[in-house]
XYZ file of C-alpha atoms in Angstrom:
220
model
C -29.943 20.252 -19.536
C -26.788 22.106 -20.641
C -26.045 25.468 -19.040
C -23.424 27.969 -20.196
C -21.608 30.483 -17.992
C -19.832 33.377 -19.700
C -16.397 34.060 -18.203
C -15.198 36.854 -20.480
C -15.304 40.644 -20.412
C -17.009 42.486 -23.258
C -14.633 44.462 -25.492
C -15.661 48.106 -25.770
C -14.319 51.078 -27.694
C -11.670 52.946 -25.721
C -11.383 50.537 -22.782
C -8.011 49.768 -21.190
C -7.080 46.159 -20.496
C -3.408 46.584 -19.695
C -1.995 49.898 -18.490
C 0.158 51.535 -21.157
C -1.269 49.421 -23.996
C -3.423 51.117 -26.630
C -7.188 50.825 -26.193
C -9.288 49.281 -28.983
C -10.804 51.552 -31.609
C -14.175 50.213 -32.804
C -16.109 51.862 -35.615
C -18.149 51.260 -38.782
C -16.260 50.252 -41.895
C -19.478 50.137 -43.911
C -22.542 51.848 -42.462
C -26.154 50.817 -43.087
C -26.798 54.059 -44.951
C -23.808 53.389 -47.223
C -25.010 49.878 -48.007
C -28.642 50.725 -48.786
C -27.953 52.036 -52.313
C -26.302 48.769 -53.339
C -29.443 46.620 -53.066
C -32.646 46.850 -55.074
C -34.788 45.890 -52.102
C -33.210 48.477 -49.804
C -31.410 45.904 -47.671
C -28.905 47.350 -45.225
C -25.837 45.818 -43.625
C -23.268 46.967 -41.122
C -19.628 45.963 -41.498
C -17.484 46.818 -38.501
C -13.823 47.606 -38.075
C -11.656 47.177 -34.989
C -8.060 48.217 -34.385
C -6.709 46.645 -31.210
C -3.690 45.142 -29.534
C -3.984 41.368 -29.187
C -3.850 41.660 -25.383
C -7.364 43.093 -25.112
C -10.240 41.940 -22.933
C -10.194 38.311 -21.800
C -7.444 36.659 -23.832
C -5.530 33.435 -24.293
C -1.736 33.167 -24.263
C -0.151 30.547 -26.509
C 3.527 29.537 -26.146
C 4.535 31.900 -28.983
C 3.584 34.832 -26.728
C 6.718 34.105 -24.666
C 8.831 31.886 -26.905
C 9.720 32.619 -30.517
C 9.767 28.911 -31.401
C 6.587 28.103 -29.474
C 3.171 27.251 -30.947
C 1.305 30.280 -32.220
C -2.495 30.548 -32.260
C -2.804 28.766 -35.593
C -0.990 25.710 -34.214
C -3.274 25.069 -31.247
C -5.401 21.962 -31.708
C -9.003 22.354 -30.581
C -8.585 19.679 -27.920
C -6.264 22.122 -26.119
C -8.922 24.846 -26.151
C -12.422 23.401 -26.065
C -14.448 21.339 -23.580
C -11.549 20.870 -21.175
C -12.441 19.215 -17.869
C -11.999 22.026 -15.354
C -11.815 22.919 -11.673
C -12.133 26.198 -9.796
C -9.591 27.079 -7.114
C -10.989 29.627 -4.641
C -8.379 32.233 -3.642
C -10.302 35.321 -2.436
C -7.739 38.097 -2.209
C -9.381 39.741 0.816
C -8.784 36.708 3.033
C -5.796 34.804 1.589
C -3.703 37.640 0.170
C -2.469 38.121 -3.373
C -0.127 35.167 -3.920
C -1.126 31.592 -4.745
C 1.811 29.282 -3.992
C 2.501 25.589 -4.461
C 1.248 24.793 -0.951
C -2.164 26.215 -1.887
C -2.476 23.499 -4.536
C -1.741 20.676 -2.125
C -4.077 17.723 -2.602
C -5.777 19.177 -5.684
C -5.944 16.966 -8.777
C -5.088 19.169 -11.767
C -3.951 16.473 -14.210
C -5.465 16.990 -17.653
C -7.610 19.883 -16.452
C -8.072 23.600 -16.884
C -7.404 25.214 -13.503
C -9.302 28.490 -12.994
C -8.078 30.691 -10.143
C -10.994 32.615 -8.648
C -9.668 35.623 -6.720
C -12.535 38.108 -7.085
C -10.198 40.749 -8.520
C -12.499 41.195 -11.534
C -14.635 43.494 -9.367
C -11.979 46.151 -10.077
C -12.250 45.793 -13.875
C -12.067 49.188 -15.622
C -11.000 51.013 -12.451
C -7.505 52.277 -11.522
C -7.291 49.657 -8.755
C -7.307 46.841 -11.322
C -3.749 47.640 -12.422
C -2.180 47.931 -8.982
C -0.986 45.118 -6.664
C -3.122 42.216 -7.855
C -3.497 38.450 -7.277
C -0.938 36.244 -9.016
C 0.674 32.804 -9.011
C 4.177 32.183 -7.720
C 6.925 30.410 -9.611
C 6.508 27.434 -7.281
C 2.802 27.182 -8.090
C 3.528 27.290 -11.814
C 6.111 24.537 -11.565
C 3.734 22.343 -9.572
C 0.957 22.843 -12.123
C 3.333 21.776 -14.884
C 4.592 18.765 -12.924
C 1.044 17.597 -12.182
C -0.125 17.910 -15.771
C -2.456 20.931 -15.881
C -3.514 21.777 -19.449
C -4.572 25.414 -19.023
C -4.480 27.923 -16.176
C -6.817 30.904 -15.966
C -7.139 33.808 -13.545
C -9.593 36.697 -13.026
C -6.770 39.161 -12.426
C -4.593 41.702 -14.229
C -1.793 39.174 -14.774
C -0.978 35.622 -13.774
C 2.518 36.835 -12.792
C 3.462 39.320 -10.106
C 3.948 42.581 -12.031
C 5.509 44.745 -9.327
C 8.692 46.592 -10.382
C 11.779 44.402 -10.368
C 9.909 41.136 -10.933
C 10.213 38.815 -13.938
C 7.602 36.614 -15.577
C 8.420 33.118 -14.266
C 4.819 31.879 -14.421
C 4.492 32.729 -18.115
C 7.896 31.170 -18.702
C 7.180 27.896 -16.913
C 3.588 27.368 -18.054
C 3.982 28.395 -21.693
C 7.371 26.695 -21.866
C 5.638 23.430 -20.996
C 2.772 24.032 -23.428
C 0.283 24.933 -20.689
C -1.991 27.677 -22.025
C -2.923 30.782 -20.018
C -6.207 32.702 -19.914
C -6.046 36.125 -18.225
C -8.544 38.868 -17.331
C -11.360 36.404 -16.721
C -14.582 37.281 -14.924
C -17.635 35.715 -13.262
C -15.682 32.773 -11.806
C -17.860 33.048 -8.695
C -20.686 31.525 -10.749
C -18.736 28.295 -11.294
C -18.920 25.115 -9.214
C -15.652 23.803 -7.791
C -15.601 20.976 -10.336
C -17.781 18.978 -12.716
C -17.775 21.395 -15.650
C -15.952 21.941 -18.942
C -14.046 25.050 -20.019
C -13.670 26.545 -23.500
C -11.562 29.496 -24.680
C -11.000 29.472 -28.450
C -9.192 32.280 -30.323
C -9.111 32.588 -34.138
C -6.346 30.747 -36.028
C -3.943 33.643 -36.540
C -0.476 32.831 -37.883
C 2.403 34.585 -36.161
C 0.482 35.722 -33.081
C 0.637 34.351 -29.549
C -2.236 36.136 -27.819
C -5.817 36.993 -28.792
C -9.184 37.718 -27.146
C -11.482 34.755 -26.520
C -15.103 34.162 -25.574
C -14.305 32.068 -22.529
C -17.145 30.029 -21.053
C -18.000 27.063 -18.906
C -20.417 24.278 -19.805
C -22.354 22.617 -17.002
């Protein structure tokens, strides 16, 4: 029997995903009362409108997010996004600290898989603590994931890179530069097994955009 596990945050009006980035504005474009007069049988419909930055909620980064010549969302084949064999790497921030380095991946087979980093940081979602010092991958970890053939890397944290002042974005550079997709701001990774499941995170096919929210989920 197939079971689905939702790994994405709900997008709500006014919520902040990334500090300093505009929150989404969600409203009616066409209300039910406005629609009623258009139908003889009194049918009503709601048509919604949303104004948001692409980096909202749980989202996928395509190479174009970092590289002008990289694949944008419209160029991503579905076999890069859907039903990927996946593993969960447990990195609880309370006990192992914030950084995941190459040594923490020792002996783990990531070839051809989505690698989901479970840190537990999603418990801080929509609180001020979420944006402060948070779990991240190191440059060495990113390079190892590329060398060993990972297809996608996800994390339940504010950013896959260290975002403290004076730092760069080497993880985005190395992963996206190699065509390895990134899924950030995930949640509910504690509900996943360590392996034996498939991962899906599919954004719409938008030309000229490198990031967009996804309904990320696991299939068991």
